[in-house]
Amino acid sequence: MTPKDPGPAYCLNPDCGKPIDRGAGSGRPRRYCNDTCGRAYRRAREESPTPDALAHNDFADRVADDLTQVIAHIVQLTRTQQPLAALCLLRLAEGDLEDLKAVLVQQARDQRQKNADIAQCLGLAPEQLSRKLSADTVRRRMDSRPLRTRTRVRLPRQAAPPPAPASRAVSAGRIPGQRRPATGGGGMTPSRARDPDRHPGSPAAVLTRALSHLQRLSGKTLRELADDTHVSASYVSRVLSGDRCPSWKIARLFTLACGGDPAEIQPLWAAARGQAPTQRQSLPAALRGLHLAAARPRADQLGEHTHLSARAITGMFDGTALPAWEDVEELAHALNAEAQPLRPLWNAACAALAGPSAFTAGPVTEVTG
């Protein structure tokens, strides 16, 4: 009986990707196009961190920074005798510590530390470490952190903190996620999105998530997408893993091949490339792109994580309402994305509504209709 053709194979070196000639001979199938290419890849992998290792390093830095800010808030709340608020933030700190412990374990593995040595530091047996903090567990914590940390803070409605001493700022007792009161004296109200429980992804990460979600929705394989975009399957894989930022031509072909809207992807691509968005890119389309990158949660779910109503969020996606800039910031951060790349689009929307002579750079109130 003739064995089934396994299909084309490609070199595992991501900088090569050449087809591999897998004949009918015996022995293990080849993984690289030749021995020289394999040795070069293994040597480069040992000398430089992998994309996964870089992601672990970045995640550890962000969690450590967030934990520092949360602890500072807890100290302030403790000194102003606000125990309920401090206890709510303490839950955040506990989760941050668990996230930090998980990613530090993975960092040690990336550095090829022995499993027994890592377990000893935590007071665990090696088999307990492998079971409780496997690589999959760390990856799940990294993926679930943005929404998990946002939903953990819930203050009792009847809890009213005592007046803060005059020597302390009133904002010291504010819990992340609460709406800030307007400041007097003509000063600008601080952004709601600058809270320690916000974890916006970088523009490149948002683009990667959007393209990956499109690929999952389409059900297409890497080989099929490679044929549609006229690149190699290994290159498509690197784009979906965030290792490569494609050109707009490839990103557009990829989006069309997956049945997506290029207008939603183009603002994300421009932000990932560090480019200013063009006037053809509308604010609603950019928000829909962020929505896609977050796997399109329902408006009522987003409303639970923001101070916006489901109707207002839907209006922002549909373009039937022009929100205030702080609402754009809050929605973007609820979608785990940075808001600043949207600022030129919001300014353009304000200018189009008010007209060239009436436009000012300040925030505007929400317009419905």
Coordinates of C-alpha atoms in Angstrom, one line a residue:
M1 CA 0.0 0.0 0.0
T2 CA 1.5 3.4 -1.0
P3 CA 1.9 5.6 2.0
K4 CA -0.1 8.9 2.0
D5 CA 1.8 12.0 0.8
P6 CA 2.4 14.1 4.0
G7 CA 2.5 17.3 1.9
P8 CA 5.3 19.8 1.5
A9 CA 7.6 20.5 4.5
Y10 CA 9.6 23.6 5.2
C11 CA 12.8 24.3 7.1
L12 CA 12.2 25.2 10.7
N13 CA 14.7 28.0 10.6
P14 CA 12.3 31.0 10.5
D15 CA 14.9 33.0 8.6
C16 CA 15.0 30.3 5.9
G17 CA 11.7 28.6 5.3
K18 CA 12.9 26.7 2.2
P19 CA 11.2 23.5 1.2
I20 CA 12.7 20.3 2.5
D21 CA 13.2 17.3 0.3
R22 CA 11.8 14.4 2.3
G23 CA 12.4 11.3 0.3
A24 CA 11.1 7.9 1.0
G25 CA 14.2 6.8 2.8
S26 CA 14.3 5.5 6.4
G27 CA 15.2 7.4 9.5
R28 CA 13.9 10.6 11.1
P29 CA 12.4 13.2 8.8
R30 CA 14.6 16.2 8.1
R31 CA 13.7 19.4 10.1
Y32 CA 16.1 21.8 8.3
C33 CA 17.0 22.2 4.7
N34 CA 20.6 21.2 5.5
D35 CA 22.9 20.6 8.5
T36 CA 24.5 24.0 8.2
C37 CA 21.2 25.8 8.4
G38 CA 20.2 23.8 11.4
R39 CA 23.4 24.5 13.3
A40 CA 23.1 28.2 12.5
Y41 CA 19.6 28.4 13.8
R42 CA 20.4 26.5 17.0
R43 CA 23.4 28.7 17.6
A44 CA 21.4 31.9 17.1
R45 CA 18.6 30.6 19.3
E46 CA 21.1 30.0 22.1
E47 CA 22.7 33.4 21.7
S48 CA 19.6 35.5 21.5
P49 CA 16.2 35.3 23.3
T50 CA 13.3 33.7 21.5
P51 CA 10.1 35.7 20.9
D52 CA 8.5 33.8 23.8
A53 CA 11.3 34.8 26.1
L54 CA 11.0 38.4 25.1
A55 CA 7.3 38.3 25.8
H56 CA 8.0 36.8 29.2
N57 CA 10.5 39.6 30.0
D58 CA 8.1 42.3 28.9
F59 CA 5.2 40.8 30.9
A60 CA 7.4 40.5 34.0
D61 CA 8.4 44.2 33.7
R62 CA 4.8 45.3 33.3
V63 CA 3.5 43.2 36.3
A64 CA 6.3 44.5 38.5
D65 CA 5.5 48.1 37.6
D66 CA 1.8 47.5 38.2
L67 CA 2.4 45.8 41.5
T68 CA 4.6 48.8 42.6
Q69 CA 1.7 51.2 41.8
V70 CA -0.9 49.1 43.6
I71 CA 1.2 48.8 46.7
A72 CA 1.7 52.6 46.7
H73 CA -2.1 53.0 46.6
I74 CA -2.5 50.5 49.4
V75 CA -0.1 52.4 51.6
Q76 CA -1.9 55.7 50.9
L77 CA -5.3 54.1 51.7
T78 CA -3.9 52.5 54.9
R79 CA -2.5 55.8 56.1
T80 CA -5.9 57.6 55.5
Q81 CA -7.8 54.8 57.3
Q82 CA -9.8 53.4 54.4
P83 CA -9.7 49.7 55.1
L84 CA -12.4 48.6 52.6
A85 CA -10.7 50.3 49.7
A86 CA -7.3 48.9 50.8
L87 CA -8.7 45.4 51.0
C88 CA -10.1 45.6 47.5
L89 CA -6.7 46.7 46.2
L90 CA -5.0 44.0 48.3
R91 CA -6.9 41.4 46.1
L92 CA -5.3 43.1 43.1
A93 CA -1.8 42.9 44.7
E94 CA -2.3 39.2 45.5
G95 CA -3.2 38.5 41.9
D96 CA -0.2 40.5 40.7
L97 CA 2.1 38.5 43.0
E98 CA 0.7 35.2 41.5
D99 CA 1.3 36.6 37.9
L100 CA 4.8 37.7 38.8
K101 CA 5.7 34.4 40.4
A102 CA 4.4 32.5 37.3
V103 CA 6.4 34.6 34.8
L104 CA 9.6 34.6 37.0
V105 CA 9.5 30.8 36.9
Q106 CA 9.2 30.9 33.1
Q107 CA 12.0 33.4 32.9
A108 CA 14.2 31.0 34.9
R109 CA 13.3 28.3 32.5
D110 CA 14.1 30.5 29.5
Q111 CA 17.6 30.9 31.1
R112 CA 17.9 27.1 31.3
Q113 CA 17.9 27.0 35.1
K114 CA 17.4 23.6 36.6
N115 CA 13.8 22.7 37.6
A116 CA 15.0 21.5 41.0
D117 CA 16.7 24.9 41.7
I118 CA 13.6 26.8 40.7
A119 CA 11.4 24.6 42.9
Q120 CA 13.8 25.0 45.8
C121 CA 13.4 28.8 45.7
L122 CA 9.6 28.4 46.0
G123 CA 9.8 25.6 48.7
L124 CA 8.1 23.1 46.3
A125 CA 9.0 19.7 45.1
P126 CA 10.1 19.6 41.4
E127 CA 7.0 17.7 40.4
Q128 CA 4.7 20.2 42.2
L129 CA 6.4 23.0 40.3
S130 CA 5.8 21.3 37.0
R131 CA 2.2 20.7 37.8
K132 CA 1.3 24.0 39.3
L133 CA 3.3 26.4 37.1
S134 CA 3.6 24.7 33.7
A135 CA 4.4 26.7 30.6
D136 CA 0.7 26.4 29.6
T137 CA -0.4 27.8 33.0
V138 CA 1.9 30.8 32.6
R139 CA 0.6 31.4 29.1
R140 CA -3.0 31.3 30.3
R141 CA -2.2 33.8 33.1
M142 CA -0.7 36.2 30.6
D143 CA -3.7 35.9 28.2
S144 CA -6.3 36.4 31.0
R145 CA -4.6 39.1 33.0
P146 CA -6.1 42.2 31.2
L147 CA -9.8 41.4 32.0
R148 CA -9.1 39.5 35.2
T149 CA -7.4 42.5 37.0
R150 CA -10.1 44.9 35.8
T151 CA -13.0 43.1 37.2
R152 CA -11.6 42.3 40.6
V153 CA -12.1 45.7 42.2
R154 CA -15.7 46.1 43.6
L155 CA -16.2 48.5 46.5
P156 CA -19.4 48.2 48.6
R157 CA -21.8 51.0 47.6
Q158 CA -22.3 52.1 51.2
A159 CA -18.5 52.4 51.8
A160 CA -17.7 56.1 52.1
P161 CA -14.1 56.9 53.0
P162 CA -13.5 59.5 55.8
P163 CA -12.4 63.0 54.7
A164 CA -8.7 63.0 53.9
P165 CA -6.4 65.3 55.9
A166 CA -5.8 68.7 54.3
S167 CA -2.1 67.8 53.9
R168 CA -3.0 64.8 51.7
A169 CA -4.3 64.9 48.2
V170 CA -7.9 63.8 47.8
S171 CA -7.0 61.6 44.9
A172 CA -4.9 59.4 47.2
G173 CA -8.0 57.5 48.2
R174 CA -9.3 56.9 44.7
I175 CA -9.7 53.3 43.7
P176 CA -8.5 52.4 40.1
G177 CA -11.4 52.4 37.7
Q178 CA -13.6 55.0 39.5
R179 CA -14.6 58.1 37.7
R180 CA -12.5 61.1 38.8
P181 CA -14.3 64.2 40.0
A182 CA -13.8 67.3 37.9
T183 CA -11.1 69.5 39.1
G184 CA -11.6 73.2 39.8
G185 CA -9.6 76.2 38.8
G186 CA -9.8 75.4 35.1
G187 CA -7.4 72.5 35.2
M188 CA -7.8 69.5 33.0
T189 CA -9.4 66.3 34.5
P190 CA -6.8 63.5 34.7
S191 CA -7.5 60.6 32.3
R192 CA -9.4 57.7 33.7
A193 CA -7.2 55.4 31.7
R194 CA -4.1 56.0 33.8
D195 CA -4.9 53.5 36.5
P196 CA -2.7 50.7 37.9
D197 CA -5.3 48.1 36.8
R198 CA -5.0 49.1 33.2
H199 CA -2.7 46.9 31.1
P200 CA -2.8 48.2 27.5
G201 CA -1.1 46.1 24.9
S202 CA 1.4 47.7 22.5
P203 CA 0.2 48.7 19.0
A204 CA 2.1 45.8 17.5
A205 CA 0.5 43.3 20.0
V206 CA -2.9 44.7 19.1
L207 CA -2.3 44.2 15.4
T208 CA -1.1 40.6 16.0
R209 CA -4.2 39.8 18.1
A210 CA -6.5 41.2 15.4
L211 CA -4.9 39.2 12.6
S212 CA -4.8 36.1 14.8
H213 CA -8.5 36.4 15.6
L214 CA -9.3 36.9 11.9
Q215 CA -7.4 33.7 11.1
R216 CA -9.3 31.7 13.7
L217 CA -12.6 33.0 12.5
S218 CA -11.8 32.1 8.9
G219 CA -10.7 28.6 9.7
K220 CA -7.9 28.8 7.1
T221 CA -4.6 27.0 7.5
L222 CA -1.3 28.8 7.4
R223 CA -0.6 27.2 4.0
E224 CA -3.9 28.5 2.6
L225 CA -3.2 32.0 3.9
A226 CA 0.3 31.8 2.5
D227 CA -1.1 31.1 -1.0
D228 CA -3.6 34.0 -0.6
T229 CA -0.9 36.5 0.4
H230 CA 1.9 35.2 -1.8
V231 CA 4.3 34.6 1.0
S232 CA 5.7 31.5 2.7
A233 CA 3.8 29.7 5.5
S234 CA 6.7 30.3 7.9
Y235 CA 6.3 34.1 7.3
V236 CA 2.6 33.9 8.0
S237 CA 3.4 32.0 11.2
R238 CA 5.8 34.7 12.3
V239 CA 3.2 37.4 11.6
L240 CA 0.6 35.6 13.7
S241 CA 3.1 35.1 16.5
G242 CA 4.1 38.8 16.5
D243 CA 7.6 38.1 15.4
R244 CA 7.1 40.1 12.1
C245 CA 5.1 43.2 11.3
P246 CA 3.9 42.8 7.7
S247 CA 3.7 45.4 5.0
W248 CA 0.3 47.0 4.4
K249 CA 0.0 45.0 1.1
I250 CA 0.4 41.7 2.9
A251 CA -1.8 42.8 5.9
R252 CA -4.5 43.9 3.4
L253 CA -4.4 40.6 1.5
F254 CA -4.4 38.7 4.8
T255 CA -7.5 40.6 6.0
L256 CA -9.4 40.1 2.7
A257 CA -8.4 36.4 2.6
C258 CA -9.9 36.0 6.1
G259 CA -13.1 37.9 5.2
G260 CA -12.3 40.9 7.3
D261 CA -12.6 44.7 6.7
P262 CA -9.2 46.4 5.7
A263 CA -10.6 49.7 7.1
E264 CA -10.6 48.2 10.6
I265 CA -7.1 46.8 10.3
Q266 CA -5.4 49.8 8.6
P267 CA -5.4 52.0 11.8
L268 CA -3.9 49.1 13.8
W269 CA -1.3 48.5 11.2
A270 CA -0.4 52.3 11.0
A271 CA 0.0 52.4 14.8
A272 CA 2.1 49.2 14.8
R273 CA 4.4 50.8 12.3
G274 CA 4.6 54.1 14.2
Q275 CA 2.8 56.0 11.5
A276 CA 0.1 58.7 11.9
P277 CA -3.3 57.5 10.7
T278 CA -4.6 59.0 7.5
Q279 CA -7.8 61.0 7.2
R280 CA -9.4 58.0 5.3
Q281 CA -9.2 56.0 8.5
S282 CA -12.3 56.9 10.6
L283 CA -12.5 56.7 14.4
P284 CA -15.4 54.1 14.4
A285 CA -13.4 51.8 12.1
A286 CA -10.3 52.1 14.3
L287 CA -12.4 51.3 17.4
R288 CA -13.9 48.3 15.6
G289 CA -10.4 47.2 14.9
L290 CA -9.6 47.3 18.6
H291 CA -12.8 45.4 19.2
L292 CA -11.7 42.7 16.8
A293 CA -8.3 42.4 18.4
A294 CA -10.1 41.8 21.8
A295 CA -12.1 38.9 20.2
R296 CA -15.2 41.1 19.9
P297 CA -16.7 41.1 23.5
R298 CA -20.3 42.1 23.7
A299 CA -21.1 45.8 24.5
D300 CA -22.7 44.9 27.8
Q301 CA -19.6 43.0 28.8
L302 CA -17.5 46.0 28.0
G303 CA -20.0 48.2 30.0
E304 CA -19.2 46.1 33.1
H305 CA -15.5 47.0 32.8
T306 CA -16.0 50.7 32.0
H307 CA -18.3 53.6 33.0
L308 CA -19.9 53.6 29.6
S309 CA -23.3 52.2 28.8
A310 CA -23.8 49.4 26.3
R311 CA -25.7 51.8 24.1
A312 CA -22.9 54.4 24.2
I313 CA -20.3 51.7 23.3
T314 CA -22.4 50.5 20.4
G315 CA -22.7 54.1 19.1
M316 CA -19.0 54.5 19.3
F317 CA -18.5 51.4 17.1
D318 CA -21.2 52.4 14.7
G319 CA -20.2 56.0 14.4
T320 CA -23.6 57.3 15.6
A321 CA -22.1 59.2 18.5
L322 CA -19.0 61.3 19.0
P323 CA -17.7 60.6 22.5
A324 CA -15.5 62.7 24.7
W325 CA -11.8 61.8 24.5
E326 CA -11.7 60.3 28.0
D327 CA -14.5 57.9 26.9
V328 CA -12.4 56.9 23.9
E329 CA -9.4 56.3 26.2
E330 CA -11.5 54.2 28.6
L331 CA -13.0 52.0 25.9
A332 CA -9.5 51.5 24.3
H333 CA -8.0 50.4 27.5
A334 CA -11.0 48.1 28.3
L335 CA -10.1 46.5 24.9
N336 CA -6.5 46.2 26.1
A337 CA -5.0 48.7 23.7
E338 CA -3.3 52.1 23.8
A339 CA -5.5 55.0 23.2
Q340 CA -3.0 57.6 22.0
P341 CA -2.8 56.4 18.3
L342 CA -6.6 57.2 18.1
R343 CA -6.1 60.9 19.1
P344 CA -5.6 62.2 15.5
L345 CA -8.7 60.4 14.4
W346 CA -10.7 61.8 17.3
N347 CA -9.4 65.3 16.5
A348 CA -10.4 64.9 12.8
A349 CA -13.9 63.7 13.9
C350 CA -14.2 66.8 16.1
A351 CA -13.1 69.1 13.3
A352 CA -15.5 67.5 10.8
L353 CA -18.4 68.0 13.3
A354 CA -17.6 71.5 14.4
G355 CA -16.2 72.9 11.2
P356 CA -12.7 74.5 10.6
S357 CA -13.7 77.8 12.3
A358 CA -15.3 76.3 15.4
F359 CA -12.8 73.5 16.1
T360 CA -10.6 73.6 19.2
A361 CA -8.2 71.1 20.6
G362 CA -10.1 70.6 23.9
P363 CA -12.4 67.8 24.7
V364 CA -16.0 67.8 23.5
T365 CA -19.1 66.4 25.1
E366 CA -20.8 63.3 23.7
V367 CA -23.1 64.0 20.7
T368 CA -25.9 61.6 20.2
G369 CA -28.2 61.2 17.3

